Amino acid sequence: MVFFILFLLLIMFQEVKIADANSFHKDYLSKEKTNAIKGIFVILIVFTHFSQYVKLGGIYDRPYLSLQKHLNQMVVSMFWFYSGYGMMEATLRKGFGYVKGIPVKRFFTVLLNFDIAIGLFLIVGWFLGKTYDIKIILWSLIGWKSVGNSNWYIFAVLVLYVIYFLAFFCLRWMEKRRELGCYIGAILLTAGAVGFVYFQMKLGRPGYAYNTIVLLPLGCWYSLLKKPIEKMVMHNDYTYAFAAMCMVFAYCVSFVYRWQHGIEGYTVWAVSFTLMVVLLTMKISFCNPVLVWFGNHVFSIYILQRIPMMILQQRLVNHKYMYLIMVMVSTIFIAMVFDYLTGKLSSFIGGLFPKRAVKDAV
C-alpha cells in the first residue's frame, strides 16, 4: 500500500503552489481548491474501505496502516467542514430563499441518488447470492441499515439537512436582519448537531457514526467569522506562523487524549485537525486536475466503491495490489456513468420544479 500512498503524494504535489512571503491564497475556500482537498480524502476513503476486504500486512503495508490508524475518521472531516461552510455562504447570500430550497435541492437529491445506488447494491448482492430482509432494505433506503454499502455518513447528512432547515427557518421573518438570523441559526444548528450526537450515543451506535458530525456546524461558524479570522491570521507570516503553531500544539495534545475523554476529547482533536488543514491551504494550494475530478465526484465514488470491491473480492483477493488497481479503475468508470445518468434525471426533475435547480449536494 505504501506505493499507492506515494503515488497519491506525487499527484498532490504536482502543480502545487506555495504562496510568497507575507502573501496567502485568498481562494483557499473556492470550489476548485476545496474539491482538490476533497479529492485527496475520498481517495484515502477508498483505501480505507479496501482494507476491509483484504488482509494487509508486511513491510509495504505497515506505513499505510499506521497512517490509517492515525487519521481514523478524519478522512471525512473536510467533507463536513466544506459542506457547512458552503451552506452558510449560500444562506448569507440568499437568505431564506436558500433555506426553503434545502428539502428539494439537498435532502431529496441526496436521498434519490442514494436510493438509486441502494438498488444497484441489491442487484449486485442478488447475483452474488446475498439476500436481505425487507425491513433491512427499507431501513437501508435512509442509510440506517446497510445492504453492503457505506451508510452512516448519508444518514447523518440527511438528518443534518433537516436540522439545518429547521434551525435557519427563522430567516423567514428576519430577512432584514439576515446576519443576526444566521448567527441564531448557527447556534440552533450546533445545539441540534450536538443533540444528534448524544442521541446516537444513547442508542449505542458505533463511534464513527457520530464523532465527526460537529464539523459541519464548524464550517458554518467559520463562514460567519471568516473575515476577522483572515484579518488576524493573514496579517503577515508571523501571525500565520503563530496561529499554525497554536493549532499544531492543540492537535498534538488532543491527539494524545482523543480516546481518553469520550466524545468531547475526540471532538477537540477533530476540530484541531480540520482547522490545521484549513490553515495549510492558506499557504499551499493543491490544484491538480485529477484531485479536482475526484472532488467533483465525491458522492458517487463514496457510495459506489464497494460494488467493485464486492464483485472482485473472490477473484483477486490473493493479488491485493492488482485488486486495488481494478477497484480504482472500476469505481472511476461506474462513478462517471452514475453521475451522468443521475445528472440527466436531476435535469428532468428540475424541470418539474421551476426555478429549483437540482444539483449534487454532498
mmCIF file of C-alpha atoms in Angstrom:
data_model
loop_
_atom_site.group_PDB
_atom_site.id
_atom_site.type_symbol
_atom_site.label_atom_id
_atom_site.label_comp_id
_atom_site.label_asym_id
_atom_site.label_seq_id
_atom_site.Cartn_x
_atom_site.Cartn_y
_atom_site.Cartn_z
ATOM 1 C CA MET A 1 0.000 0.000 0.000
ATOM 2 C CA VAL A 2 2.911 2.339 0.541
ATOM 3 C CA PHE A 3 3.327 2.640 -3.234
ATOM 4 C CA PHE A 4 -0.260 3.825 -3.622
ATOM 5 C CA ILE A 5 0.276 6.447 -0.914
ATOM 6 C CA LEU A 6 3.469 7.603 -2.640
ATOM 7 C CA PHE A 7 1.577 7.834 -5.938
ATOM 8 C CA LEU A 8 -1.113 9.910 -4.226
ATOM 9 C CA LEU A 9 1.574 12.204 -2.812
ATOM 10 C CA LEU A 10 3.056 12.536 -6.297
ATOM 11 C CA ILE A 11 -0.330 13.630 -7.634
ATOM 12 C CA MET A 12 -0.835 16.015 -4.712
ATOM 13 C CA PHE A 13 2.445 17.842 -5.241
ATOM 14 C CA GLN A 14 2.112 18.161 -8.979
ATOM 15 C CA GLU A 15 1.032 21.731 -9.793
ATOM 16 C CA VAL A 16 1.180 22.631 -6.104
ATOM 17 C CA LYS A 17 1.539 26.373 -5.469
ATOM 18 C CA ILE A 18 3.157 27.857 -2.367
ATOM 19 C CA ALA A 19 2.301 31.465 -1.580
ATOM 20 C CA ASP A 20 5.108 34.030 -1.442
ATOM 21 C CA ALA A 21 6.313 35.601 1.784
ATOM 22 C CA ASN A 22 3.585 37.591 3.565
ATOM 23 C CA SER A 23 1.029 36.556 0.951
ATOM 24 C CA PHE A 24 -1.681 33.929 1.011
ATOM 25 C CA HIS A 25 -4.044 32.049 -1.281
ATOM 26 C CA LYS A 26 -7.223 34.093 -0.931
ATOM 27 C CA ASP A 27 -9.160 31.464 -2.874
ATOM 28 C CA TYR A 28 -8.357 28.629 -0.462
ATOM 29 C CA LEU A 29 -12.082 28.061 0.054
ATOM 30 C CA SER A 30 -13.067 28.283 -3.616
ATOM 31 C CA LYS A 31 -14.875 25.358 -5.201
ATOM 32 C CA GLU A 32 -11.846 24.243 -7.208
ATOM 33 C CA LYS A 33 -9.451 24.329 -4.260
ATOM 34 C CA THR A 34 -11.837 22.595 -1.853
ATOM 35 C CA ASN A 35 -12.611 19.951 -4.463
ATOM 36 C CA ALA A 36 -8.904 19.165 -4.697
ATOM 37 C CA ILE A 37 -8.744 18.624 -0.924
ATOM 38 C CA LYS A 38 -11.894 16.508 -1.024
ATOM 39 C CA GLY A 39 -10.325 14.514 -3.841
ATOM 40 C CA ILE A 40 -7.374 13.620 -1.616
ATOM 41 C CA PHE A 41 -9.604 12.420 1.182
ATOM 42 C CA VAL A 42 -12.056 10.466 -0.967
ATOM 43 C CA ILE A 43 -9.097 8.512 -2.393
ATOM 44 C CA LEU A 44 -7.992 7.786 1.176
ATOM 45 C CA ILE A 45 -11.519 6.579 1.918
ATOM 46 C CA VAL A 46 -11.292 4.134 -0.986
ATOM 47 C CA PHE A 47 -8.042 2.825 0.517
ATOM 48 C CA THR A 48 -9.688 2.550 3.945
ATOM 49 C CA HIS A 49 -12.682 0.596 2.688
ATOM 50 C CA PHE A 50 -10.459 -1.566 0.503
ATOM 51 C CA SER A 51 -8.500 -2.635 3.605
ATOM 52 C CA GLN A 52 -11.725 -4.183 4.940
ATOM 53 C CA TYR A 53 -11.794 -6.684 2.070
ATOM 54 C CA VAL A 54 -8.183 -7.903 2.207
ATOM 55 C CA LYS A 55 -5.616 -8.713 4.826
ATOM 56 C CA LEU A 56 -2.919 -6.063 4.849
ATOM 57 C CA GLY A 57 0.447 -6.612 6.479
ATOM 58 C CA GLY A 58 4.141 -6.776 5.781
ATOM 59 C CA ILE A 59 6.729 -4.114 5.197
ATOM 60 C CA TYR A 60 4.898 -2.479 2.272
ATOM 61 C CA ASP A 61 1.598 -2.142 4.123
ATOM 62 C CA ARG A 62 2.690 -1.083 7.609
ATOM 63 C CA PRO A 63 3.295 2.609 6.775
ATOM 64 C CA TYR A 64 -0.215 2.857 5.331
ATOM 65 C CA LEU A 65 -1.757 1.012 8.289
ATOM 66 C CA SER A 66 -0.038 3.472 10.632
ATOM 67 C CA LEU A 67 -1.410 6.390 8.598
ATOM 68 C CA GLN A 68 -4.890 4.881 8.596
ATOM 69 C CA LYS A 69 -4.795 4.351 12.353
ATOM 70 C CA HIS A 70 -3.601 7.902 12.885
ATOM 71 C CA LEU A 71 -6.219 9.543 10.678
ATOM 72 C CA ASN A 72 -9.111 7.399 11.879
ATOM 73 C CA GLN A 73 -12.328 9.278 10.985
ATOM 74 C CA MET A 74 -10.533 12.413 9.842
ATOM 75 C CA VAL A 75 -10.831 11.155 6.274
ATOM 76 C CA VAL A 76 -14.367 12.596 6.285
ATOM 77 C CA SER A 77 -13.577 15.753 8.267
ATOM 78 C CA MET A 78 -13.193 18.117 5.329
ATOM 79 C CA PHE A 79 -16.411 16.924 3.671
ATOM 80 C CA TRP A 80 -18.344 18.047 6.752
ATOM 81 C CA PHE A 81 -16.452 21.310 7.112
ATOM 82 C CA TYR A 82 -16.699 22.373 3.457
ATOM 83 C CA SER A 83 -20.363 21.393 3.327
ATOM 84 C CA GLY A 84 -21.190 23.530 6.368
ATOM 85 C CA TYR A 85 -19.116 26.412 5.021
ATOM 86 C CA GLY A 86 -20.770 26.263 1.602
ATOM 87 C CA MET A 87 -24.272 26.097 3.047
ATOM 88 C CA MET A 88 -23.677 29.084 5.303
ATOM 89 C CA GLU A 89 -22.146 31.103 2.469
ATOM 90 C CA ALA A 90 -25.241 30.385 0.370
ATOM 91 C CA THR A 91 -27.504 31.287 3.283
ATOM 92 C CA LEU A 92 -25.728 34.600 3.823
ATOM 93 C CA ARG A 93 -26.115 35.438 0.127
ATOM 94 C CA LYS A 94 -29.643 34.199 -0.495
ATOM 95 C CA GLY A 95 -31.275 34.176 2.925
ATOM 96 C CA PHE A 96 -34.484 32.227 3.363
ATOM 97 C CA GLY A 97 -34.655 31.643 -0.388
ATOM 98 C CA TYR A 98 -31.797 29.185 0.017
ATOM 99 C CA VAL A 99 -33.126 27.619 3.208
ATOM 100 C CA LYS A 100 -36.540 26.834 1.773
ATOM 101 C CA GLY A 101 -34.880 25.050 -1.150
ATOM 102 C CA ILE A 102 -32.997 22.599 1.084
ATOM 103 C CA PRO A 103 -35.753 19.924 1.082
ATOM 104 C CA VAL A 104 -35.519 19.602 -2.737
ATOM 105 C CA LYS A 105 -32.034 20.814 -3.640
ATOM 106 C CA ARG A 106 -30.268 18.999 -0.825
ATOM 107 C CA PHE A 107 -32.344 16.402 1.028
ATOM 108 C CA PHE A 108 -34.384 14.990 -1.846
ATOM 109 C CA THR A 109 -31.464 14.968 -4.309
ATOM 110 C CA VAL A 110 -29.152 13.095 -1.951
ATOM 111 C CA LEU A 111 -31.875 10.659 -0.912
ATOM 112 C CA LEU A 112 -32.888 9.931 -4.510
ATOM 113 C CA ASN A 113 -29.324 9.331 -5.703
ATOM 114 C CA PHE A 114 -28.570 7.258 -2.624
ATOM 115 C CA ASP A 115 -31.639 5.059 -3.172
ATOM 116 C CA ILE A 116 -30.666 4.515 -6.797
ATOM 117 C CA ALA A 117 -27.294 3.312 -5.511
ATOM 118 C CA ILE A 118 -29.064 1.049 -3.000
ATOM 119 C CA GLY A 119 -30.905 -0.526 -5.916
ATOM 120 C CA LEU A 120 -27.569 -1.263 -7.587
ATOM 121 C CA PHE A 121 -26.248 -2.883 -4.402
ATOM 122 C CA LEU A 122 -29.354 -5.063 -4.159
ATOM 123 C CA ILE A 123 -28.917 -6.217 -7.750
ATOM 124 C CA VAL A 124 -25.212 -6.967 -7.258
ATOM 125 C CA GLY A 125 -25.971 -8.706 -3.977
ATOM 126 C CA TRP A 126 -28.582 -10.881 -5.643
ATOM 127 C CA PHE A 127 -26.087 -12.003 -8.287
ATOM 128 C CA LEU A 128 -23.585 -12.766 -5.527
ATOM 129 C CA GLY A 129 -26.158 -14.829 -3.647
ATOM 130 C CA LYS A 130 -26.874 -12.289 -0.910
ATOM 131 C CA THR A 131 -30.428 -11.552 0.138
ATOM 132 C CA TYR A 132 -31.773 -9.173 2.771
ATOM 133 C CA ASP A 133 -34.849 -8.977 4.956
ATOM 134 C CA ILE A 134 -37.420 -6.439 3.764
ATOM 135 C CA LYS A 135 -37.010 -4.451 6.992
ATOM 136 C CA ILE A 136 -33.278 -4.101 6.394
ATOM 137 C CA ILE A 137 -33.935 -2.990 2.812
ATOM 138 C CA LEU A 138 -36.423 -0.339 3.945
ATOM 139 C CA TRP A 139 -34.095 0.954 6.663
ATOM 140 C CA SER A 140 -31.223 0.981 4.168
ATOM 141 C CA LEU A 141 -33.113 3.453 1.980
ATOM 142 C CA ILE A 142 -32.415 6.190 4.542
ATOM 143 C CA GLY A 143 -28.954 4.962 5.497
ATOM 144 C CA TRP A 144 -29.848 3.489 8.901
ATOM 145 C CA LYS A 145 -29.007 -0.036 7.769
ATOM 146 C CA SER A 146 -26.715 -1.347 5.038
ATOM 147 C CA VAL A 147 -27.071 -3.817 2.183
ATOM 148 C CA GLY A 148 -23.329 -3.895 1.586
ATOM 149 C CA ASN A 149 -22.959 -0.156 1.037
ATOM 150 C CA SER A 150 -21.486 2.588 3.187
ATOM 151 C CA ASN A 151 -24.417 4.124 5.010
ATOM 152 C CA TRP A 152 -23.728 6.041 8.230
ATOM 153 C CA TYR A 153 -22.496 9.202 6.501
ATOM 154 C CA ILE A 154 -25.554 9.564 4.287
ATOM 155 C CA PHE A 155 -27.915 9.026 7.214
ATOM 156 C CA ALA A 156 -26.082 11.725 9.171
ATOM 157 C CA VAL A 157 -26.145 14.073 6.155
ATOM 158 C CA LEU A 158 -29.912 13.687 5.766
ATOM 159 C CA VAL A 159 -30.545 14.336 9.462
ATOM 160 C CA LEU A 160 -28.279 17.388 9.466
ATOM 161 C CA TYR A 161 -30.098 18.787 6.437
ATOM 162 C CA VAL A 162 -33.336 18.561 8.411
ATOM 163 C CA ILE A 163 -31.710 20.190 11.440
ATOM 164 C CA TYR A 164 -30.235 22.945 9.256
ATOM 165 C CA PHE A 165 -33.596 23.617 7.627
ATOM 166 C CA LEU A 166 -35.327 23.903 10.998
ATOM 167 C CA ALA A 167 -32.527 25.929 12.592
ATOM 168 C CA PHE A 168 -32.482 28.564 9.854
ATOM 169 C CA PHE A 169 -36.220 28.702 9.275
ATOM 170 C CA CYS A 170 -36.180 31.821 11.451
ATOM 171 C CA LEU A 171 -34.784 33.691 8.430
ATOM 172 C CA ARG A 172 -38.295 33.695 7.037
ATOM 173 C CA TRP A 173 -39.042 36.541 9.450
ATOM 174 C CA MET A 174 -35.542 38.025 9.643
ATOM 175 C CA GLU A 175 -34.580 38.866 6.054
ATOM 176 C CA LYS A 176 -33.899 42.469 7.020
ATOM 177 C CA ARG A 177 -31.617 41.215 9.801
ATOM 178 C CA ARG A 178 -30.171 38.286 7.891
ATOM 179 C CA GLU A 179 -26.767 38.208 9.552
ATOM 180 C CA LEU A 180 -28.310 38.104 13.029
ATOM 181 C CA GLY A 181 -30.652 35.365 11.836
ATOM 182 C CA CYS A 182 -27.668 33.379 10.584
ATOM 183 C CA TYR A 183 -25.991 33.616 13.986
ATOM 184 C CA ILE A 184 -29.174 32.419 15.661
ATOM 185 C CA GLY A 185 -29.479 29.632 13.115
ATOM 186 C CA ALA A 186 -25.846 28.609 13.671
ATOM 187 C CA ILE A 187 -26.449 28.379 17.422
ATOM 188 C CA LEU A 188 -29.555 26.242 16.884
ATOM 189 C CA LEU A 189 -27.745 24.080 14.306
ATOM 190 C CA THR A 190 -24.843 23.479 16.683
ATOM 191 C CA ALA A 191 -27.211 22.568 19.513
ATOM 192 C CA GLY A 192 -29.147 20.252 17.190
ATOM 193 C CA ALA A 193 -25.974 18.562 15.923
ATOM 194 C CA VAL A 194 -24.692 18.026 19.470
ATOM 195 C CA GLY A 195 -28.070 16.616 20.460
ATOM 196 C CA PHE A 196 -27.962 14.286 17.449
ATOM 197 C CA VAL A 197 -24.517 13.071 18.552
ATOM 198 C CA TYR A 198 -25.639 12.246 22.085
ATOM 199 C CA PHE A 199 -28.859 10.675 20.795
ATOM 200 C CA GLN A 200 -26.870 8.250 18.654
ATOM 201 C CA MET A 201 -24.577 7.529 21.584
ATOM 202 C CA LYS A 202 -27.590 6.651 23.717
ATOM 203 C CA LEU A 203 -28.792 4.266 21.001
ATOM 204 C CA GLY A 204 -25.411 2.523 21.094
ATOM 205 C CA ARG A 205 -24.415 3.467 17.561
ATOM 206 C CA PRO A 206 -20.711 2.977 16.691
ATOM 207 C CA GLY A 207 -18.484 5.979 17.293
ATOM 208 C CA TYR A 208 -17.688 6.537 13.621
ATOM 209 C CA ALA A 209 -21.385 7.252 13.011
ATOM 210 C CA TYR A 210 -21.347 10.458 15.031
ATOM 211 C CA ASN A 211 -17.863 11.544 16.154
ATOM 212 C CA THR A 212 -17.253 13.979 13.260
ATOM 213 C CA ILE A 213 -20.754 15.424 12.853
ATOM 214 C CA VAL A 214 -19.997 18.688 14.668
ATOM 215 C CA LEU A 215 -17.573 19.626 11.893
ATOM 216 C CA LEU A 216 -20.492 20.715 9.718
ATOM 217 C CA PRO A 217 -21.533 23.409 12.225
ATOM 218 C CA LEU A 218 -17.819 24.271 12.498
ATOM 219 C CA GLY A 219 -17.835 25.088 8.781
ATOM 220 C CA CYS A 220 -20.862 27.331 9.336
ATOM 221 C CA TRP A 221 -19.140 29.215 12.144
ATOM 222 C CA TYR A 222 -16.013 29.611 10.057
ATOM 223 C CA SER A 223 -18.094 31.231 7.314
ATOM 224 C CA LEU A 224 -19.613 33.664 9.797
ATOM 225 C CA LEU A 225 -16.251 34.526 11.376
ATOM 226 C CA LYS A 226 -14.080 34.284 8.273
ATOM 227 C CA LYS A 227 -13.325 37.990 7.900
ATOM 228 C CA PRO A 228 -11.925 38.552 11.408
ATOM 229 C CA ILE A 229 -10.082 35.207 11.256
ATOM 230 C CA GLU A 230 -8.423 36.060 7.948
ATOM 231 C CA LYS A 231 -7.652 39.591 9.084
ATOM 232 C CA MET A 232 -5.782 38.202 12.078
ATOM 233 C CA VAL A 233 -4.155 35.097 10.588
ATOM 234 C CA MET A 234 -3.293 36.551 7.177
ATOM 235 C CA HIS A 235 -1.868 39.804 8.519
ATOM 236 C CA ASN A 236 1.652 38.561 7.811
ATOM 237 C CA ASP A 237 3.763 35.428 8.045
ATOM 238 C CA TYR A 238 4.399 35.945 11.764
ATOM 239 C CA THR A 239 0.734 35.954 12.702
ATOM 240 C CA TYR A 240 0.202 32.988 10.418
ATOM 241 C CA ALA A 241 3.093 31.075 11.990
ATOM 242 C CA PHE A 242 1.772 31.835 15.472
ATOM 243 C CA ALA A 243 -1.716 30.584 14.544
ATOM 244 C CA ALA A 244 -0.229 27.476 12.919
ATOM 245 C CA MET A 245 1.917 26.688 15.983
ATOM 246 C CA CYS A 246 -1.081 27.086 18.289
ATOM 247 C CA MET A 247 -3.125 24.752 16.109
ATOM 248 C CA VAL A 248 -0.348 22.170 15.875
ATOM 249 C CA PHE A 249 0.046 22.271 19.653
ATOM 250 C CA ALA A 250 -3.726 21.815 20.120
ATOM 251 C CA TYR A 251 -3.652 18.969 17.623
ATOM 252 C CA CYS A 252 -0.776 17.131 19.304
ATOM 253 C CA VAL A 253 -2.237 17.441 22.805
ATOM 254 C CA SER A 254 -5.769 16.487 21.745
ATOM 255 C CA PHE A 255 -4.429 13.570 19.698
ATOM 256 C CA VAL A 256 -2.824 12.063 22.803
ATOM 257 C CA TYR A 257 -6.067 12.308 24.767
ATOM 258 C CA ARG A 258 -8.583 11.742 21.958
ATOM 259 C CA TRP A 259 -9.681 8.339 23.291
ATOM 260 C CA GLN A 260 -9.429 9.205 26.991
ATOM 261 C CA HIS A 261 -12.070 11.904 27.353
ATOM 262 C CA GLY A 262 -15.027 10.498 25.442
ATOM 263 C CA ILE A 263 -16.684 12.255 22.557
ATOM 264 C CA GLU A 264 -15.615 15.655 23.917
ATOM 265 C CA GLY A 265 -11.915 14.800 23.660
ATOM 266 C CA TYR A 266 -12.345 13.333 20.189
ATOM 267 C CA THR A 267 -14.217 16.456 19.074
ATOM 268 C CA VAL A 268 -11.372 18.746 20.160
ATOM 269 C CA TRP A 269 -8.969 16.630 18.129
ATOM 270 C CA ALA A 270 -11.289 16.607 15.088
ATOM 271 C CA VAL A 271 -11.683 20.388 15.204
ATOM 272 C CA SER A 272 -7.910 20.836 15.550
ATOM 273 C CA PHE A 273 -7.230 18.577 12.576
ATOM 274 C CA THR A 274 -9.783 20.328 10.387
ATOM 275 C CA LEU A 275 -8.577 23.834 11.162
ATOM 276 C CA MET A 276 -4.984 22.711 10.672
ATOM 277 C CA VAL A 277 -5.864 21.619 7.128
ATOM 278 C CA VAL A 278 -7.627 24.947 6.544
ATOM 279 C CA LEU A 279 -4.522 26.839 7.700
ATOM 280 C CA LEU A 280 -2.327 24.700 5.460
ATOM 281 C CA THR A 281 -4.417 25.528 2.388
ATOM 282 C CA MET A 282 -3.990 29.254 3.050
ATOM 283 C CA LYS A 283 -0.312 28.873 2.178
ATOM 284 C CA ILE A 284 -0.194 25.762 -0.001
ATOM 285 C CA SER A 285 -2.601 25.318 -2.893
ATOM 286 C CA PHE A 286 -3.283 21.829 -4.255
ATOM 287 C CA CYS A 287 -4.844 22.246 -7.682
ATOM 288 C CA ASN A 288 -4.077 19.050 -9.578
ATOM 289 C CA PRO A 289 -6.954 18.396 -12.050
ATOM 290 C CA VAL A 290 -7.014 14.704 -11.088
ATOM 291 C CA LEU A 291 -7.775 15.616 -7.471
ATOM 292 C CA VAL A 292 -10.355 18.177 -8.589
ATOM 293 C CA TRP A 293 -12.076 15.482 -10.660
ATOM 294 C CA PHE A 294 -12.277 13.152 -7.676
ATOM 295 C CA GLY A 295 -13.593 16.031 -5.583
ATOM 296 C CA ASN A 296 -16.313 16.681 -8.137
ATOM 297 C CA HIS A 297 -17.464 13.066 -7.903
ATOM 298 C CA VAL A 298 -17.282 12.514 -4.145
ATOM 299 C CA PHE A 299 -20.839 11.220 -3.746
ATOM 300 C CA SER A 300 -20.701 8.565 -6.448
ATOM 301 C CA ILE A 301 -17.179 7.419 -5.532
ATOM 302 C CA TYR A 302 -18.020 7.219 -1.845
ATOM 303 C CA ILE A 303 -21.256 5.311 -2.372
ATOM 304 C CA LEU A 304 -20.329 3.017 -5.271
ATOM 305 C CA GLN A 305 -16.751 1.978 -4.473
ATOM 306 C CA ARG A 306 -17.858 -1.122 -2.559
ATOM 307 C CA ILE A 307 -19.580 -2.597 -5.624
ATOM 308 C CA PRO A 308 -16.335 -3.488 -7.469
ATOM 309 C CA MET A 309 -14.823 -4.474 -4.124
ATOM 310 C CA MET A 310 -17.632 -6.990 -3.614
ATOM 311 C CA ILE A 311 -17.560 -8.309 -7.182
ATOM 312 C CA LEU A 312 -13.788 -8.667 -7.463
ATOM 313 C CA GLN A 313 -13.080 -9.870 -3.937
ATOM 314 C CA GLN A 314 -13.311 -13.609 -4.582
ATOM 315 C CA ARG A 315 -11.364 -13.403 -7.827
ATOM 316 C CA LEU A 316 -8.454 -11.179 -6.845
ATOM 317 C CA VAL A 317 -8.152 -11.414 -3.073
ATOM 318 C CA ASN A 318 -4.771 -13.178 -3.452
ATOM 319 C CA HIS A 319 -3.478 -10.352 -5.648
ATOM 320 C CA LYS A 320 -4.330 -7.412 -3.401
ATOM 321 C CA TYR A 321 -2.491 -4.668 -5.275
ATOM 322 C CA MET A 322 -3.963 -5.669 -8.627
ATOM 323 C CA TYR A 323 -7.284 -5.915 -6.798
ATOM 324 C CA LEU A 324 -6.976 -2.286 -5.651
ATOM 325 C CA ILE A 325 -5.975 -1.059 -9.119
ATOM 326 C CA MET A 326 -9.012 -2.742 -10.666
ATOM 327 C CA VAL A 327 -11.235 -1.370 -7.906
ATOM 328 C CA MET A 328 -9.998 2.175 -8.596
ATOM 329 C CA VAL A 329 -10.464 1.864 -12.356
ATOM 330 C CA SER A 330 -13.914 0.288 -11.979
ATOM 331 C CA THR A 331 -15.021 2.872 -9.412
ATOM 332 C CA ILE A 332 -13.999 5.742 -11.685
ATOM 333 C CA PHE A 333 -15.943 4.248 -14.594
ATOM 334 C CA ILE A 334 -19.047 3.472 -12.507
ATOM 335 C CA ALA A 335 -18.957 6.947 -10.937
ATOM 336 C CA MET A 336 -18.812 8.618 -14.359
ATOM 337 C CA VAL A 337 -21.780 6.614 -15.658
ATOM 338 C CA PHE A 338 -23.745 7.072 -12.420
ATOM 339 C CA ASP A 339 -23.207 10.846 -12.324
ATOM 340 C CA TYR A 340 -24.097 11.182 -15.999
ATOM 341 C CA LEU A 341 -27.375 9.278 -15.615
ATOM 342 C CA THR A 342 -28.382 10.867 -12.310
ATOM 343 C CA GLY A 343 -27.479 14.238 -13.811
ATOM 344 C CA LYS A 344 -29.979 13.610 -16.599
ATOM 345 C CA LEU A 345 -32.547 12.530 -14.021
ATOM 346 C CA SER A 346 -31.876 15.649 -11.943
ATOM 347 C CA SER A 347 -32.378 17.832 -15.012
ATOM 348 C CA PHE A 348 -35.710 16.145 -15.660
ATOM 349 C CA ILE A 349 -36.799 16.579 -12.047
ATOM 350 C CA GLY A 350 -35.552 20.165 -12.098
ATOM 351 C CA GLY A 351 -37.970 20.803 -14.951
ATOM 352 C CA LEU A 352 -40.800 19.697 -12.696
ATOM 353 C CA PHE A 353 -39.806 22.276 -10.104
ATOM 354 C CA PRO A 354 -39.391 25.657 -11.826
ATOM 355 C CA LYS A 355 -36.506 27.794 -10.562
ATOM 356 C CA ARG A 356 -35.289 24.955 -8.354
ATOM 357 C CA ALA A 357 -32.037 23.660 -9.782
ATOM 358 C CA VAL A 358 -31.320 20.146 -8.577
ATOM 359 C CA LYS A 359 -27.613 19.514 -8.085
ATOM 360 C CA ASP A 360 -25.161 17.362 -6.198
ATOM 361 C CA ALA A 361 -25.371 18.342 -2.563
ATOM 362 C CA VAL A 362 -22.597 16.365 -0.908
#
